[in-house]
Short mmCIF file of C-alpha atoms in Angstrom, two decimals:
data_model
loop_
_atom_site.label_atom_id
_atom_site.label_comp_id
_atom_site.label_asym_id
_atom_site.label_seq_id
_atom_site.Cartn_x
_atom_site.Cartn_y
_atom_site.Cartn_z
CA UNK E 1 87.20 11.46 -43.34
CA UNK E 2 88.63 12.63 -46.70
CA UNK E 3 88.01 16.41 -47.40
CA UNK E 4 89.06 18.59 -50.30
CA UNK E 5 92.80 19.89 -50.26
CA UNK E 6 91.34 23.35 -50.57
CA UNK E 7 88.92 23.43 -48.22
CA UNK E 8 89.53 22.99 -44.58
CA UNK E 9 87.30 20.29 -42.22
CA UNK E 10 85.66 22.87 -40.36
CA UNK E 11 85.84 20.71 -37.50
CA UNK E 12 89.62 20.95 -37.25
CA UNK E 13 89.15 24.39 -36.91
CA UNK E 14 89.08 26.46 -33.60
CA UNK E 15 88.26 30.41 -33.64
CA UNK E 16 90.52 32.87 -32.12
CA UNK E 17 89.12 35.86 -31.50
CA UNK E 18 91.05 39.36 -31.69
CA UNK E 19 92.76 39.97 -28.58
CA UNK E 20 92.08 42.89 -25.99
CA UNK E 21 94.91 45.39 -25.67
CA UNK E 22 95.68 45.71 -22.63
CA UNK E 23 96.21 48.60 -19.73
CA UNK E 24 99.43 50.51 -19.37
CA UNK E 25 98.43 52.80 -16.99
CA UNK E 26 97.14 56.29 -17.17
CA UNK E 27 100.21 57.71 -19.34
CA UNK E 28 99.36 57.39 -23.43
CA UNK E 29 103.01 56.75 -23.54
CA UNK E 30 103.58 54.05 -21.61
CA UNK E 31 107.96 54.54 -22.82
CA UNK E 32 107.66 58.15 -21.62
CA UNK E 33 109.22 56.95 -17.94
CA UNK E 34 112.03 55.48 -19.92
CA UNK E 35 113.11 58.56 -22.08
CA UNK E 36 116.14 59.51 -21.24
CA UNK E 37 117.45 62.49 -19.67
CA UNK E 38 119.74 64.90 -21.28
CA UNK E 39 122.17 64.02 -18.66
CA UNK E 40 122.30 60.91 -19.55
CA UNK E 41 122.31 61.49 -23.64
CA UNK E 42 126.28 58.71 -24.83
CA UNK E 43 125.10 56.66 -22.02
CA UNK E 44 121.93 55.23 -23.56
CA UNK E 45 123.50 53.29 -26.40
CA UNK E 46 125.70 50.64 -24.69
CA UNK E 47 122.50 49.39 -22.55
CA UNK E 48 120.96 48.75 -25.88
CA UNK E 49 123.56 47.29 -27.65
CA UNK E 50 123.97 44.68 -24.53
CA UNK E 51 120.34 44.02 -24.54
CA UNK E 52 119.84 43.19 -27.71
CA UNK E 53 122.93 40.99 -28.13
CA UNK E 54 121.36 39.29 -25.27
CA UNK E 55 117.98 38.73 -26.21
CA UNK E 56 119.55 37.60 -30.21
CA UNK E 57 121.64 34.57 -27.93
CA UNK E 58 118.28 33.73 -26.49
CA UNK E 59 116.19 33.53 -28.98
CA UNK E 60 119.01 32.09 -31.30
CA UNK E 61 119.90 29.14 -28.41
CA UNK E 62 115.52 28.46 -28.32
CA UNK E 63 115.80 28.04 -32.01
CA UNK E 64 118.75 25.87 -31.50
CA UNK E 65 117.17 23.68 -28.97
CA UNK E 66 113.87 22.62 -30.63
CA UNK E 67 115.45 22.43 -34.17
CA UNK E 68 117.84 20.27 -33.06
CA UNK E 69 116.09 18.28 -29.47
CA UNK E 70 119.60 15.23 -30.57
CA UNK E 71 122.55 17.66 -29.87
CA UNK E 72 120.32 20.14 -27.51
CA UNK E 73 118.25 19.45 -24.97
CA UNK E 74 116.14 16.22 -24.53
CA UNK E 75 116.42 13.46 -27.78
CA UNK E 76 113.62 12.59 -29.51
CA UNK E 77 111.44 9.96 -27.99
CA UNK E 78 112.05 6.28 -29.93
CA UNK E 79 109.64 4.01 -31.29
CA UNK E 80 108.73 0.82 -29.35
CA UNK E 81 106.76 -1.61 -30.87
CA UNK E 82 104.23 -1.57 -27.77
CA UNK E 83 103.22 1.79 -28.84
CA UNK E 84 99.22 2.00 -29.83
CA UNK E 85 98.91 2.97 -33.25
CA UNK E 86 96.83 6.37 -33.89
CA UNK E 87 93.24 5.23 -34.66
CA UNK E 88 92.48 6.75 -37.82
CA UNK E 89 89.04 8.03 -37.62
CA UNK E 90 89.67 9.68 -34.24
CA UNK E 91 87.99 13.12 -33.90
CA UNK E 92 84.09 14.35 -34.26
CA UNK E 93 81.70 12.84 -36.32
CA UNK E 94 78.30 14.07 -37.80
CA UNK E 95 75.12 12.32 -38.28
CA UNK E 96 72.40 13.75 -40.43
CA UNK E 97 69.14 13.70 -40.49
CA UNK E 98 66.46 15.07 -42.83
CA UNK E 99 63.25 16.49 -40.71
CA UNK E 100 61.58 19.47 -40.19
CA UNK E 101 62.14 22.75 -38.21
CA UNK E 102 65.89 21.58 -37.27
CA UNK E 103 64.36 19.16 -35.11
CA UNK E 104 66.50 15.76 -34.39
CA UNK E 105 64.76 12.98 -33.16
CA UNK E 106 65.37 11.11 -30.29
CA UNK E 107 66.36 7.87 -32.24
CA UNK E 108 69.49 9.97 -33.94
CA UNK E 109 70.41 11.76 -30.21
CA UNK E 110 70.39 7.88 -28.78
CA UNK E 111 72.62 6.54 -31.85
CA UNK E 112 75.02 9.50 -31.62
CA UNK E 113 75.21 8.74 -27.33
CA UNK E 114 75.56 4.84 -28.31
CA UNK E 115 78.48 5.44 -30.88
CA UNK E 116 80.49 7.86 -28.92
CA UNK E 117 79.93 5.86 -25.78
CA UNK E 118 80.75 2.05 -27.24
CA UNK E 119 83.91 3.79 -29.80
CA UNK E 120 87.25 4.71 -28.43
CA UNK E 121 88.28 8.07 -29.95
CA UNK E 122 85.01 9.01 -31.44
CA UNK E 123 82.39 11.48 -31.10
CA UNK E 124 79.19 11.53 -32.54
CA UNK E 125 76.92 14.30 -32.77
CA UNK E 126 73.23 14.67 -34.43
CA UNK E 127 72.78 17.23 -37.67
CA UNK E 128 70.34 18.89 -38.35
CA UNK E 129 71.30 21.78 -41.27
CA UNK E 130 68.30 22.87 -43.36
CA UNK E 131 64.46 23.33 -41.56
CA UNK E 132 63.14 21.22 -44.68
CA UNK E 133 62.27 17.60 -45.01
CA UNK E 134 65.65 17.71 -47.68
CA UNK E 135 66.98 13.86 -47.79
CA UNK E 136 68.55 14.76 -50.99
CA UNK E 137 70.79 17.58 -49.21
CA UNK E 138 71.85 15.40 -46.46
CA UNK E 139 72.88 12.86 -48.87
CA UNK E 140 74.35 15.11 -50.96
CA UNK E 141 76.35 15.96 -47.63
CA UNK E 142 77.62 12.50 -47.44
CA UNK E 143 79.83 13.12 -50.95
CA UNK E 144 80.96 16.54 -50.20
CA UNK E 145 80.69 19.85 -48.09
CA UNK E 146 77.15 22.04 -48.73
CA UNK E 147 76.37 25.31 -47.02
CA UNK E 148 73.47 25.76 -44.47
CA UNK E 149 71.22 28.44 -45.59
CA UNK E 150 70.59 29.33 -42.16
CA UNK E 151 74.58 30.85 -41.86
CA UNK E 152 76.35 29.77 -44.57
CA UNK E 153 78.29 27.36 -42.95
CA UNK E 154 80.07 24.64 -44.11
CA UNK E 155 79.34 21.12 -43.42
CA UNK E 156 79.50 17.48 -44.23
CA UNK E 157 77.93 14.34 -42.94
CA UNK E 158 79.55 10.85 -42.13
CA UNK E 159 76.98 9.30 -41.51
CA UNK E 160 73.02 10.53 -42.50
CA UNK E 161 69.67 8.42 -40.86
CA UNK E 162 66.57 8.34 -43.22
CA UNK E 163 63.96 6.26 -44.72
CA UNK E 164 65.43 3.68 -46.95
CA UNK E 165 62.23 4.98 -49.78
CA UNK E 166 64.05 8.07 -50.51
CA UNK E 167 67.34 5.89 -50.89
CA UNK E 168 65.37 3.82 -53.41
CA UNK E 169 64.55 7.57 -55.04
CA UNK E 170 68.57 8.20 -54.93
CA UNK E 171 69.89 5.26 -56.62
CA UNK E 172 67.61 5.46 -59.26
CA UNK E 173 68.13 8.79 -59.77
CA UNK E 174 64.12 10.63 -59.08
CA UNK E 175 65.41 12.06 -56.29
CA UNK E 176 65.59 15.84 -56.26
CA UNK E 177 67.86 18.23 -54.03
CA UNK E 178 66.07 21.23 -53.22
CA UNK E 179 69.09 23.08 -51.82
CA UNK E 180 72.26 22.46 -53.97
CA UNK E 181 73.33 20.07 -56.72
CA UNK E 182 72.67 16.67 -57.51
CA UNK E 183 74.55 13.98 -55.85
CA UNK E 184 77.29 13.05 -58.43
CA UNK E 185 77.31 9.56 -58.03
CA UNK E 186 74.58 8.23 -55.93
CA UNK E 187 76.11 4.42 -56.44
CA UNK E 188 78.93 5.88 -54.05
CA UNK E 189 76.45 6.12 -51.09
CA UNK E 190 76.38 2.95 -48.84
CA UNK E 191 73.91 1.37 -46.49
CA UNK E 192 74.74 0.44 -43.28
CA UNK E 193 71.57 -1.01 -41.75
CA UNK E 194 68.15 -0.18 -40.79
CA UNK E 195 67.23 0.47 -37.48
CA UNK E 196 63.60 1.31 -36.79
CA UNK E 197 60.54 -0.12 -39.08
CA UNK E 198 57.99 2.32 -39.92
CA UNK E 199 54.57 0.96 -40.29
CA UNK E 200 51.16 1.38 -42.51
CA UNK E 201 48.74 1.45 -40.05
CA UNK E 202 44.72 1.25 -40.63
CA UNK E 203 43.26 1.68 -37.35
CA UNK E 204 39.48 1.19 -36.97
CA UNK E 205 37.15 0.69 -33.13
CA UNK E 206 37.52 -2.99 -32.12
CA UNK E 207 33.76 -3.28 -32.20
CA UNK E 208 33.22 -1.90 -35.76
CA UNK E 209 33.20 -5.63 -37.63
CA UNK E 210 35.67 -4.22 -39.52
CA UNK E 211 38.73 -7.33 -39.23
CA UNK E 212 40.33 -7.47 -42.70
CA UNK E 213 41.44 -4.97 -45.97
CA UNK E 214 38.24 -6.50 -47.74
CA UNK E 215 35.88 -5.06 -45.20
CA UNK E 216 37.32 -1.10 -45.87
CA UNK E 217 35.41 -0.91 -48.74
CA UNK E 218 32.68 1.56 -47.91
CA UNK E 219 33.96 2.96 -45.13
CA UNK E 220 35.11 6.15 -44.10
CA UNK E 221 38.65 7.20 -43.78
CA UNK E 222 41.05 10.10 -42.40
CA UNK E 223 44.43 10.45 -42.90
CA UNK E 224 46.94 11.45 -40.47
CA UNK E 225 48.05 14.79 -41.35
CA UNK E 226 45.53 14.58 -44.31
CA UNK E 227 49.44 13.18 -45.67
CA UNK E 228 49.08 12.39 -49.76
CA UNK E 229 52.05 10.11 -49.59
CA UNK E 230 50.49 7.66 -47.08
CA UNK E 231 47.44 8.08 -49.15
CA UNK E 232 49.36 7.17 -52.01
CA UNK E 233 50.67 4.31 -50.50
CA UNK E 234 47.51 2.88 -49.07
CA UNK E 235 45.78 3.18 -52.41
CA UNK E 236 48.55 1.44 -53.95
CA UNK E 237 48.43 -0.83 -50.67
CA UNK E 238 44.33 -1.44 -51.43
CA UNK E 239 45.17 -2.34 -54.74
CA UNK E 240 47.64 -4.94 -54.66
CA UNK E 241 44.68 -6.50 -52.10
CA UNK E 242 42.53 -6.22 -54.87
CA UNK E 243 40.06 -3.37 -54.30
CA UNK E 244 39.17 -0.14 -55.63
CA UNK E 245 40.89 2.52 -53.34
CA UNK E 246 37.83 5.12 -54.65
CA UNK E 247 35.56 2.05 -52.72
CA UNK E 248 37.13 3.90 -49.61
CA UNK E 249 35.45 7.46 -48.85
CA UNK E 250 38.87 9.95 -47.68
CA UNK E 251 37.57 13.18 -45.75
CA UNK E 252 39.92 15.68 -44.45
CA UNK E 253 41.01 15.44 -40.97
CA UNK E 254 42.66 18.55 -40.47
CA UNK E 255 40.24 20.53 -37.23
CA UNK E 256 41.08 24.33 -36.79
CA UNK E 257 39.46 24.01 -32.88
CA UNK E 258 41.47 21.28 -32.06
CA UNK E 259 44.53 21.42 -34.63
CA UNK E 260 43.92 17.02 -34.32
CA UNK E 261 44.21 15.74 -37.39
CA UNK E 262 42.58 12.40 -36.00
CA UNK E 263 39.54 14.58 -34.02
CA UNK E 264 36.87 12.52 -36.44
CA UNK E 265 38.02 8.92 -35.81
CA UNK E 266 37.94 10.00 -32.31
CA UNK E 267 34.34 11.40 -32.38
CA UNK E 268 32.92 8.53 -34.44
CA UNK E 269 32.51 10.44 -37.74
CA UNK E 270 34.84 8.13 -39.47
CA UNK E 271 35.73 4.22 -39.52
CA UNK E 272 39.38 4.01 -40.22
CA UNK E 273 42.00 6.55 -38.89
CA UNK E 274 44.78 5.69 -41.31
CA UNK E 275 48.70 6.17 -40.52
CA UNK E 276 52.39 6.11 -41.12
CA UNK E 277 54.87 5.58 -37.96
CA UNK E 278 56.34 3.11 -35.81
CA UNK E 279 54.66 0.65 -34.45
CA UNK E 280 53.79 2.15 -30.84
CA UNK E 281 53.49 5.63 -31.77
CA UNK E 282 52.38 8.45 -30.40
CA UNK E 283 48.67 8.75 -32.41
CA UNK E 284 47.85 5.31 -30.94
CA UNK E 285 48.87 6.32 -27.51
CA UNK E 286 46.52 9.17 -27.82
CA UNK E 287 43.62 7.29 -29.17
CA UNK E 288 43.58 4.76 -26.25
CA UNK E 289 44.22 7.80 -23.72
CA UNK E 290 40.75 8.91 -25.33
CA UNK E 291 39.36 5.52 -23.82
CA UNK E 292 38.97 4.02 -26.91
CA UNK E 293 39.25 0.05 -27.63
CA UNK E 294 41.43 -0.63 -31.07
CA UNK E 295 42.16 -3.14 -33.50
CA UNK E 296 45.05 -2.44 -36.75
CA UNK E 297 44.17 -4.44 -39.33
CA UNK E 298 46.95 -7.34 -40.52
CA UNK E 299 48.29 -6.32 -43.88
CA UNK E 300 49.31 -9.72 -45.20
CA UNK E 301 52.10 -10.98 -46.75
CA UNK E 302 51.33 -11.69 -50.37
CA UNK E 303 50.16 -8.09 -50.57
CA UNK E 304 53.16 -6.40 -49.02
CA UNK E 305 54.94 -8.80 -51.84
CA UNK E 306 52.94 -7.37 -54.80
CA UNK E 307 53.23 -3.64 -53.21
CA UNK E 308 57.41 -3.98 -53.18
CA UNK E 309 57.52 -4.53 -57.07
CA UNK E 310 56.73 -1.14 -57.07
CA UNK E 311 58.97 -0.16 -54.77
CA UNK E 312 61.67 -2.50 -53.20
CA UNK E 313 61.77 -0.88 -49.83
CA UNK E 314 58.34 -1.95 -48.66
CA UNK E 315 58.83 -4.77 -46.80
CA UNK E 316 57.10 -7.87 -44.69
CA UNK E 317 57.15 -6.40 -41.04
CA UNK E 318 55.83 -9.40 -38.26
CA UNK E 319 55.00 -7.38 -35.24
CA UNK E 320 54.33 -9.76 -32.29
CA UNK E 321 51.66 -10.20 -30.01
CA UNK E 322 50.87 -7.34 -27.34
CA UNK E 323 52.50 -4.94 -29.57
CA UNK E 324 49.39 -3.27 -31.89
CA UNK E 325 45.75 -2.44 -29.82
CA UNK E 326 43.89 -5.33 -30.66
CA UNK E 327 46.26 -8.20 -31.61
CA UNK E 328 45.29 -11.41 -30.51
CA UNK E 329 48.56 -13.21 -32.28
CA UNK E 330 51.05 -11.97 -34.49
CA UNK E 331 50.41 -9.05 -37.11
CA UNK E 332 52.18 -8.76 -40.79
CA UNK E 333 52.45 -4.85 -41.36
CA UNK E 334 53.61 -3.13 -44.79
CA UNK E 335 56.64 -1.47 -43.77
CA UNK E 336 59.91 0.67 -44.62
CA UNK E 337 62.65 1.24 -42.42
CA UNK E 338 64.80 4.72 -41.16
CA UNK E 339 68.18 3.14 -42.35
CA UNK E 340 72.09 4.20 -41.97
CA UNK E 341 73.99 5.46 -44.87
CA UNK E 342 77.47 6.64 -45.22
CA UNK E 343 80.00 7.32 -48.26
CA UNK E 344 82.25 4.76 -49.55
CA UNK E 345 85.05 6.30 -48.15
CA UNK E 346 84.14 6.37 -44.40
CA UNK E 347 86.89 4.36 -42.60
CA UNK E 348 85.89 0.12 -43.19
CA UNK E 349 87.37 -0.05 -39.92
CA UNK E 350 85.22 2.57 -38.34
CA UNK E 351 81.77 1.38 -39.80
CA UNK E 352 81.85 -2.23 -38.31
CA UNK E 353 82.32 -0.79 -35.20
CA UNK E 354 79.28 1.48 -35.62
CA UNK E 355 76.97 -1.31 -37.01
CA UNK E 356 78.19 -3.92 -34.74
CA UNK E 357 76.90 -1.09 -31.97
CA UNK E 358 73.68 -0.71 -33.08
CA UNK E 359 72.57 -4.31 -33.25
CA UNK E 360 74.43 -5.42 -30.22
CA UNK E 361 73.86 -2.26 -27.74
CA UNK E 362 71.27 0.18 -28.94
CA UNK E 363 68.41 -1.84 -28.22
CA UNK E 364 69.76 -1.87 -24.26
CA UNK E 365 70.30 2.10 -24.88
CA UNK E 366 66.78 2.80 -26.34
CA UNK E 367 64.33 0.80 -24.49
CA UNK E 368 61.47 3.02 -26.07
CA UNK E 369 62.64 2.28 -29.68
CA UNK E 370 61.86 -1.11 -31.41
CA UNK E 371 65.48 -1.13 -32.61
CA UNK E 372 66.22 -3.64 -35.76
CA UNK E 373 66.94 -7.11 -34.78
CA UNK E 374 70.63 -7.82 -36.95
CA UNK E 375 68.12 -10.44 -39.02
CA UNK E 376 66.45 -7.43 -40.34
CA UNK E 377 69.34 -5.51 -40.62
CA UNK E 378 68.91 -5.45 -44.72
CA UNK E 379 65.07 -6.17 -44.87
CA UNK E 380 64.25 -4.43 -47.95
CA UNK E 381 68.10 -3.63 -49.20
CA UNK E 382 69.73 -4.49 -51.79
CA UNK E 383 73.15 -6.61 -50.79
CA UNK E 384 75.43 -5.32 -53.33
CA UNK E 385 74.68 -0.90 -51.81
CA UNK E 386 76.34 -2.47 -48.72
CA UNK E 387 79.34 -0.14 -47.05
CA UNK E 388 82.46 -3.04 -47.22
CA UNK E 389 82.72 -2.19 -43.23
CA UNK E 390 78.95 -3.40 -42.66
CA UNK E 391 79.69 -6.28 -44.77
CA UNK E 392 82.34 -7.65 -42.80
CA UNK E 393 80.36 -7.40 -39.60
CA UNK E 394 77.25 -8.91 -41.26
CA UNK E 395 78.89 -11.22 -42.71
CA UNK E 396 80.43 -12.46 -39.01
CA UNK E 397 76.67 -12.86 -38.03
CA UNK E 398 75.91 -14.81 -41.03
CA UNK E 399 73.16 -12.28 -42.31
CA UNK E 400 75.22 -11.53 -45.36
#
């Protein structure tokens, strides 16, 4: 990975620490057994001058033999043409990730195992710098080195995992960076390809009648996390289905006994428990552990379609059957996808190897994920943001 001329990679860097001195006995003087004698005062020189005539040969005859290994001491190895060539991006690699309290998720540890595991020469590791949800700093991390405010250190991403909306926010420029500068030039930042599909999600009791978007209005809804961007999105969602999002009553969901944000779906107080995540996530697994029978209501296509005029990275998601609580065939979701991005510069070479990874041995790696398929691999992107290195293997597979 390029870096500034000025400024080090801190990952070529290893700390030395000061050394301990170490013990010469009780004496302060540790020469004081080696002063000599007044007898001995004209006889001290010689043993000197031998010494040190000795010790110049020595150190001049080292010099000798590694500044010139042809005349002295073994020649230089040759060049054969069956020699590997030094792989380029060889060394430790970083992959960001913006999420709170410096947690990584388990989709970015699995990646990171994947890569390093399927890559000769390469190491991935997960990043996690700042304890706010800061996609703007991670990407900005992908262009050049920021500081952690944590320590100060220095850092910089090759490769960062995040929701392909806030890309949409970065190319088009409302994307702000709460911690550092802008990134310079946001056109510079590639995709590589989603990997997990994150899903709008209106849950309701599979007795309730309620089967369809047209029959939420006049109901009663919570929110997971009592979240204003999912409530964004499903009024915007509600809309391009052609009703009035006020039609649906939101109450707060937030409990202070319980600290369950989806305690009043659970205790009937509510009809819809609405949320954002993947498609078996862990709100649904709680629900049915609460003995409760489920249906998610189909989001169909033609309103996903009108929803990503707004905003390109809402896509068609077809979820099969046996996947959702309630699904007696195959389900059309509104979704977005967390989706790979590296800088222009990252090694071609290096990037199809990582993308050819993920679609061909993640899924194996991550059975709990619902990894990408490759034919979704730019559901929702834009082909010309495409890293040249994921192009090429796309290409191979006929998606691009």
């Amino acid at each position: 990975m390029d870096t500034s001329p000025n400024v080090p990679d801190p990952r070529l860097q290893r700390g030395h620490g000061p050394q301990e001195p170490q013990s010469h006995g009780a004496d302060p003087n540790p020469l004081a057994a080696h002063r000599p004698t007044p007898d001995a005062e004209g006889r001290v020189g010689t043993p000197l001058i031998v010494g040190a005539t000795v010790l110049a040969l020595a150190l001049f005859g080292g010099a000798l033999y590694w500044a010139l290994p042809g005349l002295i001491g073994p020649p230089e190895p040759e060049h054969t043409a069956g020699d590997e060539p030094t792989v380029p991006y060889a060394g430790d690699y970083l992959l960001g990730e913006p999420t709170w309290g410096l947690g990584n998720s388990r989709l970015s540890r699995e990646i990171c195992e994947v890569w390093t595991d399927a890559i000769d020469e390469v190491t991935f590791s997960e990043q996690v710098a700042h304890d706010l949800m800061d996609p703007g700093v991670e990407f900005l991390a992908l262009e050049k080195e920021v500081e952690a405010p944590g320590n100060g250190a220095a850092y910089r991403n090759d490769v960062v995992l995040t929701h392909n909306t806030w890309y949409t926010r970065l190319r088009d420029g409302t994307l702000d960076v709460r911690d550092g500068d802008p990134v310079g030039e946001p056109r510079d930042i590639l995709v590589l390809g989603n990997v997990s599909a994150w899903t709008l999600q209106y849950v309701v009791r599979a007795d309730s009648g309620i089967r369809s978007l047209d029959d939420l209005a006049g109901t009663t809804a919570v929110f997971s996390g009592d979240d204003p961007e999912v409530l964004e999105l499903s009024d915007l969602t509600l809309l391009s289905a052609g009703l009035d999002p006020f039609s649906m009553e939101v109450v707060s969901g937030y409990d202070f006994d319980t600290d369950t944000p989806q305690q009043p779906f659970i205790d009937g107080d509510v009809d819809v428990h609405v949320l954002w995540g993947r498609v078996g996530n862990a709100e649904l697994d709680h629900l049915e552990r609460q003995g409760m029978d489920l249906r998610v209501l189909e989001v169909p296509e033609e309103v996903v379609a009108t929803v990503s005029r707004v905003d390109p990275a809402y896509t068609n998601l077809s979820v099969q059957a046996g996947s959702l609580p309630g699904q007696e065939g195959d389900t059309n979701l509104l979704a977005s996808w967390e989706t790979l991005y590296a800088h222009a510069d990252l090694d071609e070479d290096l990037v199809q190897e990582l993308v050819r990874a993920v679609y061909e041995e993640l899924g194996d790696h991550a059975p709990n994920e619902q990894i990408a398929t490759v034919d979704q691999a730019l559901s929702g992107v834009d082909p010309d943001s495409v890293h040249p290195g994921a192009a090429r293997y796309l290409s191979e597979r006929g998606v691009l």
